[in-house]
Amino acid sequence: MRPVLVFDLGGSWWRVGLFTDERQVHLIRREPAVNRSSADRPVPVLQQELVDFVLRHTRAYLRERALLRVGISLGAAMNGQTGRVLASAPMWGPELAPFDLLAVLRDELPGLAWGVLNDVSALAVALRARMPAGGRKAAAVTVSSGIAYRTIDLRTGHIPLDPEHGLQGEIGHLPVDFVMEGRRVEAQCECGASGHLAAFSSGRGIEELLGVLPEAAWLRAGSDAPAGPVAAFGVAVRRGDPRALRLLDAFTRPLSRILLAQTTLDPEVGHTVLSGGVVDGLEGHYLSSLLRNLMADGLYGISHADPHYFRRRFAVGSPDGLDPLRGAGLHVAGLSSPPAQERLDRQGLTS
C-alpha cells in the first residue's frame, strides 16, 4: 500500500501526516487552526481556509511523489450517512454552516480517493484496530476544544448513527449542572447555548472558567500567572496541588456523570478511551480525577461490590496523540471494516 496522506483538522490545531502500510503515522506538519477566535471572518471564508490548507499540502506532496488516497479527520459534527459537514462550534462558532467538504475536494483533485470522517469517529476506528479480540463494543471520547463520544462495534467496525441525521455522541452539547463549592455556575457554550457540557469541561470551557472562578484566583495571581491561568493550572495539577485537583474534579464531574449514565444504559461498552489535548496535557491526573468522580457517584449494584470496575473500563488513548490521523488513514485505506469500505465504494471514494 502506498502511504496515505492524512489530516487532522480540529478547533485548536491542524496536522498533516503520512499513514504507512505498517499502520504508523509520521507527522509532517502541525500549526494553529484558523478558527473564529484566531480570524474574525465569515464562516464561509473560514471554511475556504480549511479547504485551501488541505489542497495546498496535498498538491505539495503530489509534486514530490505519487499519491492515491487522502484521509481527513475533521473536528466538526457531520452526517455520517452522507459525509455532509453540519457545524463546528470550536472552529466556526454558533452558526449552522453545512457544506460538502468531500464534494469540494473531489472537484478540485478528482484523481484522488478522498475520505472524510468526524475526528471522534476516527478515534474510534483507531481504537478498534488495537483492541484485543473478544470484546463487543468500545467508545472513544475526545476532550479538547470540544467534547464528543463515539461507540463502535469491535466485531464489525460499525459506528451506529441516527438513521435520518447521521449523528451519534455529540455529548458536548448536552445540558449539565456545574457546581463549585456548593454554588451553581453558569457558562455559555461556543454553540451559543447556556449550560452545555462543553462550556465547563472542554479545553475552551476550562480556560474560560479559570479566568473567572474565585476558586482559581490564586492561579491568576501566582508566580506562574505570566504564562496564563491554563498553564499555571497544568503545572499545579502535575505537582499535586490540592486546590488545582479540586478544580480538576469540578471540571471532570459533569463528563463523568454523562459517562456514568452511558455505562448504565449500554453495559456492552467494555472499554472507554479518552483522548484530546486536555487529557494529554494533564496526563494521568485527568483519568484519576474522572475515576474519583465515577466512584463517588457509583454504579448501582456494581461499583460497591467491584471497586475496580471503572478502572478496568476507562483508559487514556495512545500516548503519541496521533489516533485521529491513524483512524483517518485506516478509514480511507479501507482497513477499518467491511461496512466502512462499502460506504466508501458507494460514495465513490475508492479508486
Coordinates of C-alpha atoms in Angstrom, one line a residue:
M1 CA 0.0 0.0 0.0
R2 CA 1.3 3.5 -0.9
P3 CA 1.4 5.9 2.0
V4 CA -1.8 7.8 2.7
L5 CA -1.7 11.5 3.3
V6 CA -3.8 12.2 6.4
F7 CA -5.1 15.4 8.0
D8 CA -6.5 16.1 11.5
L9 CA -8.4 19.4 11.4
G10 CA -9.5 20.4 14.8
G11 CA -10.6 23.6 16.6
S12 CA -7.1 24.3 18.0
W13 CA -4.6 22.6 15.7
W14 CA -4.3 21.4 12.1
R15 CA -2.0 18.5 11.5
V16 CA -0.7 16.7 8.4
G17 CA 0.9 13.2 8.4
L18 CA 1.6 10.1 6.4
F19 CA -0.1 6.8 7.2
T20 CA 2.1 3.9 6.2
D21 CA 1.4 0.2 5.4
E22 CA 2.7 -0.6 8.9
R23 CA -0.2 1.4 10.2
Q24 CA 2.2 4.0 11.6
V25 CA 1.7 7.8 11.3
H26 CA 4.6 10.1 10.6
L27 CA 3.7 13.7 11.5
I28 CA 4.7 16.2 8.8
R29 CA 3.3 19.5 10.0
R30 CA 1.3 21.0 12.9
E31 CA 0.1 24.6 13.0
P32 CA -2.6 26.6 14.8
A33 CA -6.1 26.2 13.3
V34 CA -7.7 29.0 11.5
N35 CA -10.9 29.5 13.5
R36 CA -13.3 32.1 14.7
S37 CA -11.0 33.0 17.6
S38 CA -7.9 33.5 15.5
A39 CA -9.5 35.1 12.5
D40 CA -12.6 37.4 12.6
R41 CA -14.0 36.3 9.2
P42 CA -17.4 35.0 8.0
V43 CA -17.9 31.3 8.3
P44 CA -17.7 30.6 4.5
V45 CA -14.3 32.3 4.5
L46 CA -13.1 30.2 7.4
Q47 CA -14.3 27.0 5.6
Q48 CA -12.5 28.0 2.5
E49 CA -9.3 28.5 4.6
L50 CA -9.7 24.9 5.7
V51 CA -10.2 23.7 2.1
D52 CA -7.2 25.7 1.0
F53 CA -5.0 24.2 3.7
V54 CA -5.8 20.7 2.6
L55 CA -5.4 21.4 -1.1
R56 CA -2.1 23.3 -0.5
H57 CA -0.5 20.4 1.4
T58 CA -1.9 17.7 -0.9
R59 CA -0.6 19.5 -4.0
A60 CA 2.8 20.0 -2.4
Y61 CA 3.0 16.3 -1.6
L62 CA 2.0 15.4 -5.1
R63 CA 4.8 17.4 -6.6
E64 CA 7.3 15.2 -4.7
R65 CA 5.7 11.7 -5.1
A66 CA 2.7 9.6 -6.2
L67 CA -0.4 9.6 -4.0
L68 CA -3.7 7.7 -4.3
R69 CA -5.6 8.4 -1.1
V70 CA -6.2 11.2 1.3
G71 CA -7.9 10.8 4.7
I72 CA -9.3 13.6 6.8
S73 CA -10.3 13.6 10.5
L74 CA -12.5 16.7 11.0
G75 CA -13.4 18.3 14.3
A76 CA -17.0 19.0 13.2
A77 CA -20.4 17.5 13.6
M78 CA -21.1 15.5 10.4
N79 CA -23.9 13.5 8.9
G80 CA -22.0 10.2 8.9
Q81 CA -24.5 8.8 6.3
T82 CA -23.8 11.4 3.7
G83 CA -20.5 12.9 4.7
R84 CA -22.0 16.4 4.9
V85 CA -20.4 18.7 7.4
L86 CA -23.0 20.3 9.7
A87 CA -21.3 22.6 12.2
S88 CA -18.3 23.1 14.4
A89 CA -18.7 25.4 17.4
P90 CA -14.9 25.5 18.1
M91 CA -14.0 26.3 14.5
W92 CA -17.0 28.4 13.3
G93 CA -19.0 29.4 16.3
P94 CA -22.7 29.1 16.8
E95 CA -23.7 29.3 13.2
L96 CA -25.0 26.2 11.5
A97 CA -23.0 26.2 8.3
P98 CA -23.4 22.9 6.4
F99 CA -21.1 22.3 3.4
D100 CA -20.0 19.3 1.5
L101 CA -16.2 19.2 2.1
L102 CA -15.9 15.9 0.3
A103 CA -17.5 17.2 -2.9
V104 CA -15.4 20.3 -2.9
L105 CA -12.1 18.3 -2.6
R106 CA -13.2 15.8 -5.2
D107 CA -13.9 18.6 -7.6
E108 CA -10.5 20.2 -7.1
L109 CA -8.5 16.9 -7.2
P110 CA -10.7 14.3 -8.8
G111 CA -7.8 11.8 -9.4
L112 CA -7.5 11.0 -5.7
A113 CA -9.6 8.9 -3.4
W114 CA -10.8 11.1 -0.6
G115 CA -12.2 10.1 2.8
V116 CA -13.6 12.5 5.4
L117 CA -14.9 11.4 8.8
N118 CA -15.5 13.1 12.1
D119 CA -12.5 13.2 14.4
V120 CA -14.1 11.1 17.2
S121 CA -15.2 8.5 14.6
A122 CA -11.5 8.5 13.5
L123 CA -10.5 7.9 17.1
A124 CA -13.0 5.0 17.4
V125 CA -11.6 3.4 14.2
A126 CA -8.1 3.7 15.5
L127 CA -9.2 2.3 18.9
R128 CA -10.8 -0.8 17.3
A129 CA -7.6 -1.5 15.3
R130 CA -5.6 -2.2 18.5
M131 CA -8.3 -3.7 20.7
P132 CA -7.8 -7.4 21.7
A133 CA -10.2 -9.9 20.2
G134 CA -13.2 -10.9 22.1
G135 CA -14.8 -7.5 23.0
R136 CA -18.2 -6.4 21.8
K137 CA -18.1 -2.6 21.9
A138 CA -15.8 0.2 22.8
A139 CA -16.1 4.0 23.0
A140 CA -13.8 6.9 22.1
V141 CA -14.1 10.2 23.9
T142 CA -12.3 13.4 22.9
V143 CA -11.8 16.2 25.4
S144 CA -10.1 19.1 23.6
S145 CA -11.5 22.4 22.2
G146 CA -14.8 20.4 22.1
I147 CA -16.1 17.2 23.6
A148 CA -17.7 14.2 21.8
Y149 CA -18.2 10.5 22.2
R150 CA -18.5 7.5 19.8
T151 CA -19.3 3.9 20.3
I152 CA -18.0 1.3 17.8
D153 CA -18.8 -2.4 17.4
L154 CA -15.4 -4.1 17.7
R155 CA -16.6 -7.2 15.8
T156 CA -17.8 -5.3 12.6
G157 CA -16.4 -1.8 12.9
H158 CA -19.9 -0.4 12.7
I159 CA -20.4 3.0 14.3
P160 CA -24.2 3.4 14.9
L161 CA -25.7 6.6 13.7
D162 CA -29.1 8.2 13.8
P163 CA -30.6 6.8 10.6
E164 CA -32.0 10.2 9.5
H165 CA -29.5 12.7 10.6
G166 CA -26.3 10.6 10.8
L167 CA -25.1 11.7 14.2
Q168 CA -24.0 10.0 17.4
G169 CA -22.4 11.1 20.6
E170 CA -22.4 14.9 20.4
I171 CA -22.3 14.9 24.2
G172 CA -20.6 18.3 24.4
H173 CA -24.0 19.9 23.7
L174 CA -25.9 18.1 26.4
P175 CA -27.2 20.3 29.3
V176 CA -25.4 19.7 32.6
D177 CA -25.1 21.3 36.1
F178 CA -21.8 22.8 37.2
V179 CA -21.4 23.3 40.9
M180 CA -18.4 24.8 42.6
E181 CA -18.2 24.9 46.4
G182 CA -22.0 24.5 46.6
R183 CA -22.6 27.3 44.1
R184 CA -24.1 26.7 40.7
V185 CA -22.1 28.3 37.9
E186 CA -23.5 29.4 34.5
A187 CA -21.5 29.5 31.3
Q188 CA -22.1 29.8 27.6
C189 CA -21.1 27.1 25.1
E190 CA -19.5 28.2 21.9
C191 CA -22.6 27.0 20.1
G192 CA -24.5 29.8 21.7
A193 CA -26.4 27.8 24.3
S194 CA -26.0 28.1 28.0
G195 CA -25.1 25.2 30.3
H196 CA -23.8 22.7 27.8
L197 CA -21.1 20.2 28.9
A198 CA -18.5 21.8 26.6
A199 CA -18.9 25.1 28.4
F200 CA -17.5 23.6 31.6
S201 CA -15.4 20.5 30.6
S202 CA -13.8 21.2 27.2
G203 CA -10.4 22.9 26.9
R204 CA -12.0 26.2 25.9
G205 CA -14.6 25.9 28.7
I206 CA -11.9 25.2 31.3
E207 CA -9.9 28.2 30.0
E208 CA -12.9 30.5 30.4
L209 CA -13.7 29.2 33.9
L210 CA -10.1 29.6 35.1
G211 CA -10.4 33.2 34.1
V212 CA -13.4 34.0 36.3
L213 CA -13.9 31.5 39.1
P214 CA -13.0 32.9 42.5
E215 CA -11.5 29.4 43.4
A216 CA -9.0 30.0 40.6
A217 CA -7.9 33.5 41.6
W218 CA -4.7 32.1 43.0
L219 CA -3.8 30.8 39.6
R220 CA -4.3 34.2 38.0
A221 CA -2.1 35.9 40.6
G222 CA 0.6 33.3 41.3
S223 CA 4.2 33.0 40.1
D224 CA 3.1 31.0 37.1
A225 CA 0.5 33.7 36.1
P226 CA 2.5 35.3 33.3
A227 CA 2.1 32.1 31.4
G228 CA -1.7 32.3 31.9
P229 CA -4.0 30.5 34.3
V230 CA -4.3 27.5 32.0
A231 CA -0.6 26.9 32.0
A232 CA -0.4 27.6 35.7
F233 CA -3.3 25.2 36.3
G234 CA -1.5 22.4 34.4
V235 CA 1.7 22.9 36.4
A236 CA -0.3 22.9 39.7
V237 CA -2.2 19.7 38.8
R238 CA 1.1 17.9 37.8
R239 CA 2.7 18.8 41.1
G240 CA -0.4 17.6 43.0
D241 CA -1.6 20.9 44.5
P242 CA -4.9 20.1 46.2
R243 CA -6.5 23.4 45.1
A244 CA -5.8 22.5 41.5
L245 CA -7.0 18.9 42.0
R246 CA -10.3 20.2 43.4
L247 CA -10.8 22.4 40.4
L248 CA -10.0 19.5 38.1
D249 CA -12.5 17.3 39.9
A250 CA -15.1 20.0 39.3
F251 CA -14.3 20.2 35.6
T252 CA -14.4 16.4 35.1
R253 CA -17.6 15.8 37.2
P254 CA -20.1 16.8 34.5
L255 CA -18.5 14.5 32.0
S256 CA -18.2 11.7 34.5
R257 CA -21.9 11.8 35.1
I258 CA -22.7 11.6 31.4
L259 CA -20.3 8.6 31.1
L260 CA -21.9 7.0 34.2
A261 CA -25.3 7.2 32.5
Q262 CA -23.9 5.7 29.3
T263 CA -22.3 2.9 31.3
T264 CA -25.7 2.2 32.8
L265 CA -27.5 2.3 29.5
D266 CA -25.0 0.2 27.4
P267 CA -23.0 -2.2 29.6
E268 CA -21.7 -3.9 26.4
V269 CA -19.2 -1.0 26.0
G270 CA -16.3 -2.7 27.7
H271 CA -13.6 0.0 27.1
T272 CA -14.0 3.8 27.0
V273 CA -10.8 5.5 25.9
L274 CA -10.2 9.2 26.4
S275 CA -8.0 11.4 24.2
G276 CA -7.6 15.0 23.2
G277 CA -5.5 18.0 24.3
V278 CA -6.9 18.3 27.8
V279 CA -6.4 14.6 28.6
D280 CA -2.9 14.6 27.0
G281 CA -1.8 17.8 28.7
L282 CA -2.9 16.6 32.2
E283 CA -1.5 13.1 31.7
G284 CA -2.7 10.5 34.3
H285 CA -4.2 13.2 36.5
Y286 CA -7.1 13.6 34.2
L287 CA -8.1 9.9 34.3
S288 CA -7.6 9.8 38.1
S289 CA -10.0 12.7 38.5
L290 CA -12.6 11.1 36.3
L291 CA -12.3 7.9 38.2
R292 CA -12.7 9.7 41.5
N293 CA -15.9 11.2 40.3
L294 CA -17.2 7.9 38.9
M295 CA -16.5 6.1 42.2
A296 CA -18.1 8.9 44.2
D297 CA -21.4 8.7 42.4
G298 CA -21.1 4.9 41.8
L299 CA -22.9 2.5 39.6
Y300 CA -25.9 0.9 41.4
G301 CA -25.4 -2.7 42.3
I302 CA -21.9 -2.9 40.7
S303 CA -19.2 -0.5 41.8
H304 CA -19.6 -1.0 45.6
A305 CA -19.1 -4.7 45.1
D306 CA -16.5 -4.3 42.4
P307 CA -14.3 -1.3 43.4
H308 CA -12.0 -1.7 40.3
Y309 CA -14.9 -1.8 37.8
F310 CA -14.3 1.7 36.4
R311 CA -10.5 1.4 36.4
R312 CA -10.8 -1.7 34.2
R313 CA -13.1 0.0 31.7
F314 CA -11.7 3.5 31.4
A315 CA -8.3 4.4 30.0
V316 CA -6.4 7.1 28.1
G317 CA -5.6 6.8 24.4
S318 CA -2.4 6.4 22.5
P319 CA 0.4 8.5 24.1
D320 CA 1.6 9.8 20.7
G321 CA -1.7 11.7 20.2
L322 CA -1.9 10.6 16.6
D323 CA -5.0 8.4 16.7
P324 CA -7.2 10.9 14.7
L325 CA -4.7 10.7 11.9
R326 CA -4.3 7.0 12.3
G327 CA -8.1 6.5 12.1
A328 CA -8.4 8.7 9.0
G329 CA -5.7 6.6 7.3
L330 CA -7.4 3.3 8.2
H331 CA -10.8 4.6 7.0
V332 CA -9.7 5.8 3.6
A333 CA -7.4 2.8 3.0
G334 CA -10.4 0.6 3.6
L335 CA -8.9 -1.1 6.6
S336 CA -11.4 -0.1 9.2
S337 CA -14.1 -2.6 8.4
P338 CA -16.1 -4.1 5.5
P339 CA -19.1 -1.8 6.2
A340 CA -16.8 1.2 6.0
Q341 CA -15.4 0.0 2.8
E342 CA -18.9 -0.4 1.4
R343 CA -19.7 3.2 2.3
L344 CA -16.5 4.4 0.6
D345 CA -17.4 2.5 -2.6
R346 CA -21.0 3.9 -2.6
Q347 CA -19.7 7.4 -2.3
G348 CA -17.0 6.9 -5.0
L349 CA -14.1 7.4 -2.6
T350 CA -12.1 4.4 -3.7
S351 CA -10.1 4.1 -6.8

